[in-house]
Short mmCIF file of C-alpha atoms in Angstrom, two decimals:
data_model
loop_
_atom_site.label_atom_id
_atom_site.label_comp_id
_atom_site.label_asym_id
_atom_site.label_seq_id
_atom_site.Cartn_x
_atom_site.Cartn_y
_atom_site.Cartn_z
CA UNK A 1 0.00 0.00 0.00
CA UNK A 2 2.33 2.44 0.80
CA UNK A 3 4.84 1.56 -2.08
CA UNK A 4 1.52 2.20 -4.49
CA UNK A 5 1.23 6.08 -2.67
CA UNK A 6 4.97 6.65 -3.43
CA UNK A 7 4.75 5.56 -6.91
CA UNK A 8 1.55 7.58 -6.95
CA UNK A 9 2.92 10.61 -5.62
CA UNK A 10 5.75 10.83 -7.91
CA UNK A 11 3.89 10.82 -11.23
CA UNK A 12 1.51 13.47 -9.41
CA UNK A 13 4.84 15.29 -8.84
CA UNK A 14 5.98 14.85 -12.11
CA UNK A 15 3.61 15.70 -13.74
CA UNK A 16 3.37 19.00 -11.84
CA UNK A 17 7.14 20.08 -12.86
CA UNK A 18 6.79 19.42 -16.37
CA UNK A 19 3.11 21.90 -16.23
CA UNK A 20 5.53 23.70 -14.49
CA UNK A 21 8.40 23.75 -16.89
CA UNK A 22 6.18 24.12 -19.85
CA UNK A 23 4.84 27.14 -18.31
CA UNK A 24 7.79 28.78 -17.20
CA UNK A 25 9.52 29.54 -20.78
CA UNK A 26 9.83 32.17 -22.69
CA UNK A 27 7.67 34.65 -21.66
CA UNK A 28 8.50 36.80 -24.56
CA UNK A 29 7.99 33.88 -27.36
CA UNK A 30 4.09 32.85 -25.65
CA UNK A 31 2.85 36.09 -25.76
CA UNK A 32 3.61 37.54 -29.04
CA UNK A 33 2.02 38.34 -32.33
CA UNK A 34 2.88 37.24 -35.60
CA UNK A 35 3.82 38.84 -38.02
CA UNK A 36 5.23 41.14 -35.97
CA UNK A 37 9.04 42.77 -35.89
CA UNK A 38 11.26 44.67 -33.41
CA UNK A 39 15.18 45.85 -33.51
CA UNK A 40 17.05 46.32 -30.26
CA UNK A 41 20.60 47.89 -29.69
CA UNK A 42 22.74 45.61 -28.67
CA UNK A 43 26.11 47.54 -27.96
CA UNK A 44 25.73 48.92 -24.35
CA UNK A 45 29.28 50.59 -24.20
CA UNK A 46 30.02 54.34 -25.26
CA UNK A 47 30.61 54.01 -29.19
CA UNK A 48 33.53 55.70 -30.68
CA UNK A 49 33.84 56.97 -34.43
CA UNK A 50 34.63 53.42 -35.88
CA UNK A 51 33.23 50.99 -33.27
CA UNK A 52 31.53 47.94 -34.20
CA UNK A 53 27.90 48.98 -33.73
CA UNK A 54 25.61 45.72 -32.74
CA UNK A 55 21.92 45.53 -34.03
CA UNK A 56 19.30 42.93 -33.55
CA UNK A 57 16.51 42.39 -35.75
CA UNK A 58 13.61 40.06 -34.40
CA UNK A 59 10.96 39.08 -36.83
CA UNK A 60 8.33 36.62 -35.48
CA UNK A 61 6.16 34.84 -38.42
CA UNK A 62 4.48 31.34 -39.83
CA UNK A 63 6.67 28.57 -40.87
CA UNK A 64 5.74 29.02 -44.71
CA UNK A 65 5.54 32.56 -44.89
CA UNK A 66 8.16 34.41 -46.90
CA UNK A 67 10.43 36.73 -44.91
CA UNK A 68 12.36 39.48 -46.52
CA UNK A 69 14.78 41.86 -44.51
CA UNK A 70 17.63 44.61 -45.69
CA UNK A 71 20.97 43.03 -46.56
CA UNK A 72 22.59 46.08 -48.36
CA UNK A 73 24.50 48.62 -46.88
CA UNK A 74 22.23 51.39 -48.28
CA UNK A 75 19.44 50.50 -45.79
CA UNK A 76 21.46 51.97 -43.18
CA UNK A 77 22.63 55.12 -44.07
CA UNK A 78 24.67 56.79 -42.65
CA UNK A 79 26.37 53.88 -40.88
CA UNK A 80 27.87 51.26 -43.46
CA UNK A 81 27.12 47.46 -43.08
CA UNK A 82 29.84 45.40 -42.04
CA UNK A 83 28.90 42.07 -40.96
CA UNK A 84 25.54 40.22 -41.11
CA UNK A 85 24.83 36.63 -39.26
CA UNK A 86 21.17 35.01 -39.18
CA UNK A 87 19.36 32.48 -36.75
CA UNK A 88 15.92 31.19 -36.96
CA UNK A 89 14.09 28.81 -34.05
CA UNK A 90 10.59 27.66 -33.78
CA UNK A 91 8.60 29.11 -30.83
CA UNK A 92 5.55 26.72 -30.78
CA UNK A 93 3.46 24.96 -33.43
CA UNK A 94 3.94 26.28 -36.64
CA UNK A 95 5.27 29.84 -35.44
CA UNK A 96 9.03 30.71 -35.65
CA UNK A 97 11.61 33.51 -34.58
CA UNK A 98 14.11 34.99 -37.08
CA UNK A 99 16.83 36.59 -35.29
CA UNK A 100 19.23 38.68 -37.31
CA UNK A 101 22.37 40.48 -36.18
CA UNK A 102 23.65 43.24 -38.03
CA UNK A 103 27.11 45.11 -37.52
CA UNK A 104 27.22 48.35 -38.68
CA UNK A 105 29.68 51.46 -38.13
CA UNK A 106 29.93 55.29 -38.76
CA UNK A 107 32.76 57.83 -38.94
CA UNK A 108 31.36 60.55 -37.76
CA UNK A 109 30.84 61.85 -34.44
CA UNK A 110 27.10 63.31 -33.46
CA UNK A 111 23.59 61.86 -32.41
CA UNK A 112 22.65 59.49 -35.53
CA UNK A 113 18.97 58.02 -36.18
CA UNK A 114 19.46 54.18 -37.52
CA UNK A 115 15.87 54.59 -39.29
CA UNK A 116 13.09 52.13 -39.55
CA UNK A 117 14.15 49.06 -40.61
CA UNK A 118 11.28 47.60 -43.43
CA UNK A 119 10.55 43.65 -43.39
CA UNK A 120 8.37 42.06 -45.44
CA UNK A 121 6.57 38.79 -44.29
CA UNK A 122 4.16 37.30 -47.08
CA UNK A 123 2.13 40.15 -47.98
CA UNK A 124 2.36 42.04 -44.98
CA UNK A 125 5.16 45.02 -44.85
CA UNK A 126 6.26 45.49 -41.19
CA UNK A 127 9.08 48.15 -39.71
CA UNK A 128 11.02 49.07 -36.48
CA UNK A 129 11.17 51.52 -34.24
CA UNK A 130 14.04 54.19 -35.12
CA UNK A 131 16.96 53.93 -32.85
CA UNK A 132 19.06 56.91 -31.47
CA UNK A 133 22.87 56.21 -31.55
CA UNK A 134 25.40 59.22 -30.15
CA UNK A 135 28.90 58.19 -31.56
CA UNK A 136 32.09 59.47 -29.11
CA UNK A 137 35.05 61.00 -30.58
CA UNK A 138 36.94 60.83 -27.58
CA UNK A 139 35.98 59.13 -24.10
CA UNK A 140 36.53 61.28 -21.01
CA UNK A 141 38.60 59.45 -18.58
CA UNK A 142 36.73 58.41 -15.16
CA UNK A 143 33.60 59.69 -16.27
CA UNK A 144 30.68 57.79 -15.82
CA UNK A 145 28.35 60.23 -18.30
CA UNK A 146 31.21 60.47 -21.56
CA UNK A 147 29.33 63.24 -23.77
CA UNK A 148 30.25 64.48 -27.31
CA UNK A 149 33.75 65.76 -27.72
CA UNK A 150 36.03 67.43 -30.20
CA UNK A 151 38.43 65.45 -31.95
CA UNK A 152 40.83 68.34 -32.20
CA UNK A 153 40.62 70.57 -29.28
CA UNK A 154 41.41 74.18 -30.81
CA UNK A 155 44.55 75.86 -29.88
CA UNK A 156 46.36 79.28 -31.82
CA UNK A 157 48.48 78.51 -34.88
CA UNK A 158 52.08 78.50 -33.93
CA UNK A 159 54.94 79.37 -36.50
CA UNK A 160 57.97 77.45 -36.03
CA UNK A 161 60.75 79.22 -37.29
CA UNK A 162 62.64 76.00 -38.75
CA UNK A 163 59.30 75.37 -40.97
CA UNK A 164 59.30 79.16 -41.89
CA UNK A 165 63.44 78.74 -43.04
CA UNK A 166 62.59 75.54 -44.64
CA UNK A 167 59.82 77.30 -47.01
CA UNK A 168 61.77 79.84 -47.65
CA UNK A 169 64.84 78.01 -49.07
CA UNK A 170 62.89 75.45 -50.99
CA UNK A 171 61.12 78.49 -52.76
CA UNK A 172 64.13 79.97 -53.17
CA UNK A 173 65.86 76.99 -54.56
CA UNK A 174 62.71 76.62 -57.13
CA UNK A 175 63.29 80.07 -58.18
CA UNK A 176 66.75 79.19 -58.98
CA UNK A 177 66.47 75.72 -60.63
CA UNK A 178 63.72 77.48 -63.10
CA UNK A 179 66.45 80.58 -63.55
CA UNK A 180 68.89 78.29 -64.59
CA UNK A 181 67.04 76.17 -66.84
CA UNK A 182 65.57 79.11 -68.74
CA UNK A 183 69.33 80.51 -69.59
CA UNK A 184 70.30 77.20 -70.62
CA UNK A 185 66.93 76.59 -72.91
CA UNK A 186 67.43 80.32 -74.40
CA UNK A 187 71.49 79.11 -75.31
CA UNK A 188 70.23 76.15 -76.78
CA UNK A 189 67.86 77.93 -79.32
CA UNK A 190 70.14 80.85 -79.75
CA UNK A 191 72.86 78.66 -81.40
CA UNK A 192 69.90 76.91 -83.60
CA UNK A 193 71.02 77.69 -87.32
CA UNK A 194 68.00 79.08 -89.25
CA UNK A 195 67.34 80.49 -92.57
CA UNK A 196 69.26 83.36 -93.77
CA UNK A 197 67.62 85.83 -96.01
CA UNK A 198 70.11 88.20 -97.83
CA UNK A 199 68.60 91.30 -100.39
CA UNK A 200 69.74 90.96 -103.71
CA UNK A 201 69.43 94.27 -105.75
CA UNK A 202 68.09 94.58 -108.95
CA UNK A 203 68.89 96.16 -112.10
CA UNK A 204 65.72 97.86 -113.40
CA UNK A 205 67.04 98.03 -116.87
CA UNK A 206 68.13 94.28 -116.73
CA UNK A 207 64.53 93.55 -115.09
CA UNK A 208 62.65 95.55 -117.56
CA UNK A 209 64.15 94.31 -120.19
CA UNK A 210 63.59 90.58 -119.28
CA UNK A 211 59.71 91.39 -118.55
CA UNK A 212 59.30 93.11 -122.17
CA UNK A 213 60.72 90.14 -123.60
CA UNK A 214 58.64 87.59 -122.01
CA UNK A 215 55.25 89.78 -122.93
CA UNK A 216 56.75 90.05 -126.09
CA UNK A 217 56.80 86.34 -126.70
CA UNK A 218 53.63 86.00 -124.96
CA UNK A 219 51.80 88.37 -127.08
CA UNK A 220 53.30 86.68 -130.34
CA UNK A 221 52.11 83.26 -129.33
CA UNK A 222 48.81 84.35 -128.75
CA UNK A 223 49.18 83.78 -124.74
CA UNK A 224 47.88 87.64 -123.71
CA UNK A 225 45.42 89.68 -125.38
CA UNK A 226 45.72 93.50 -126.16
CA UNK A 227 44.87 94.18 -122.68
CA UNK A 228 47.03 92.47 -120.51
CA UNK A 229 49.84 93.38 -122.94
CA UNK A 230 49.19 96.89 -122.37
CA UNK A 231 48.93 96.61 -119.05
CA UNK A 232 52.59 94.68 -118.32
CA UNK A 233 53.89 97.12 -120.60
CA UNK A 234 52.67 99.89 -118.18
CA UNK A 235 53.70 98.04 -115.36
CA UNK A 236 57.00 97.48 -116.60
CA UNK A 237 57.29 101.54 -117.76
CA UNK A 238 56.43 102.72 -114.42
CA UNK A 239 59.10 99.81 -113.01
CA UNK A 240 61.32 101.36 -114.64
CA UNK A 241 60.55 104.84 -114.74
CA UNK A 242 60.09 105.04 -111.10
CA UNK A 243 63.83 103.82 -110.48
CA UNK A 244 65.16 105.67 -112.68
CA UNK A 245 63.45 109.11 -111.21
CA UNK A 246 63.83 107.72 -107.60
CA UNK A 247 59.81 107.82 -107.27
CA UNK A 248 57.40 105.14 -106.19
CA UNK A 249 55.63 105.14 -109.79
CA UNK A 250 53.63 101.89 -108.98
CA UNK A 251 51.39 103.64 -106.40
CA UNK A 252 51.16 106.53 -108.05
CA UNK A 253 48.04 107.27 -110.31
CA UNK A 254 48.20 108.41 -114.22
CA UNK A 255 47.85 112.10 -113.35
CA UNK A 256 50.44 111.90 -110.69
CA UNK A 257 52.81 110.06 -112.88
CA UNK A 258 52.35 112.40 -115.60
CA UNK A 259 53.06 115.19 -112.93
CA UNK A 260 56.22 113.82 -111.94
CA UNK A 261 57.47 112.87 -115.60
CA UNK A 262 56.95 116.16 -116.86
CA UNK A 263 59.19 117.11 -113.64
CA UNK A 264 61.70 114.58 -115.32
CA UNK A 265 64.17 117.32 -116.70
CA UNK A 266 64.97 118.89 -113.52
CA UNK A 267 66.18 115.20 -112.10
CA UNK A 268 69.55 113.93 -113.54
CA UNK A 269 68.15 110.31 -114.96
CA UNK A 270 70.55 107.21 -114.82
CA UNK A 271 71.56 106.17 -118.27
CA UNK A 272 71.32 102.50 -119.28
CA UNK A 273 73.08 101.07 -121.93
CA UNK A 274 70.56 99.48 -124.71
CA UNK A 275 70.61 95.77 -124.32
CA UNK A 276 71.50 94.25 -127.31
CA UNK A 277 69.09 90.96 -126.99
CA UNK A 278 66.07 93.78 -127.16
CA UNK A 279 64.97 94.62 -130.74
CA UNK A 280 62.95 97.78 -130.61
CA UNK A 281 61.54 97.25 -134.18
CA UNK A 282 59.65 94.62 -132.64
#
């Protein structure tokens, strides 16, 4: 009798720690609804520019629904994605927890806003809470309340007198180099041999001459007309007439030629000799 009480007793007991057990899990996971999603900081320490920055992502959902969540660092601008690790665990029945852990950074110092996260599950489109991050440039030594700092305190601009010499002489120097590569350049092209371009003068009679021989032949073959032979032979006279009276005939007009030939007698005129390949009968 009293070994069936014991055995009796300890299935009663049992039975009333594994209620018990059943009962007592995760508070969080039995009350919850679905879909639903939440983020959480999970970096307690002050955060300096550059610090690992952790981030948890809880989405709670069905077994076969479809779950989409960021995975590009865009979705968390300002701060850049560096790491990204996933977990999923069933909660009870057919209802699961996706846990993902994101690691993200920033390089600036200030009060940041990581902004709503967006998750999709199935057709429903779900997002967190925004989440206020204050990144540290510099930690204040046994201070229990760190606040924003400046990198850089500020402090007056000193002039060291070595950096002052130093610029100076390197200018200097720079200024010289250029000096002495601008006489050397300027020798170089100065003893470069170019064209040389001498004046030959001319014999008007000799040139005149020549010309009224070639129109001549021209004219004969039928090459000029009346008018262009008249006009070389102008040409030619006031040529010649203009050297000989020490005028500028060619830009001279008729009336002002005329003016200055009848002036002729009062200027002693160079003689020519006649040139004996010239026929004036012709």
């Amino acid at each position: 009798m009293k070994m069936k009480y014991k055995i009796i007793s300890t299935l009663f007991i049992s039975c009333f720690l594994l209620l018990l057990a059943s009962g007592c899990g995760d508070e969080n996971d039995s009350v919850v609804v679905i879909p639903s999603v939440s983020s959480s900081l999970l970096t307690v320490k002050p955060i300096t520019i550059g610090d690992p920055i952790d981030i948890a992502l809880t989405i709670y959902h069905n077994k076969n629904s479809e779950v989409v969540f960021p995975n590009e660092s865009d979705s968390f601008l300002p701060f850049t994605l560096r790491t990204m690790d996933i977990k999923q665990k069933k909660i009870k029945g057919k209802s699961y927890k996706t846990m993902v852990f994101y690691t993200v950074t920033l390089f600036q110092t200030g009060k940041y806003l990581l902004h709503p996260i967006e998750v999709r599950v199935g057709d429903t489109a779900l997002k967190t809470e925004p989440i206020e991050i204050a990144i540290l440039s510099v930690i204040p030594k046994n201070e229990d309340n760190p606040d924003l700092k400046d990198i850089v305190p500020p402090y007056p601009a000193r002039a060291n007198p070595v950096t002052v010499a130093i610029i100076l002489l390197s200018i200097m120097g720079g200024a010289a180099i250029i000096y002495v590569l601008l006489r050397i350049f300027k020798k170089k092209k100065g003893k470069k041999q170019g064209h040389t371009y001498t004046e030959t003068a001319i014999d008007p009679f000799q040139y005149s001459m020549n010309e009224l021989n070639i129109i001549k032949t021209a004219y004969e073959n039928n090459k000029k007309n009346a008018k262009q032979t008249y006009s070389g032979v102008s040409f030619i006279l006031k040529f010649f007439l203009g050297n000989a009276l020490k005028i500028d005939a060619l830009q001279m007009t008729t009336r002002e030629f005329r003016r200055h030939v009848r002036k002729a007698d009062k200027v002693p005129i160079q003689s020519y000799k006649r040139h004996p390949g010239f026929d004036h009968h012709n």
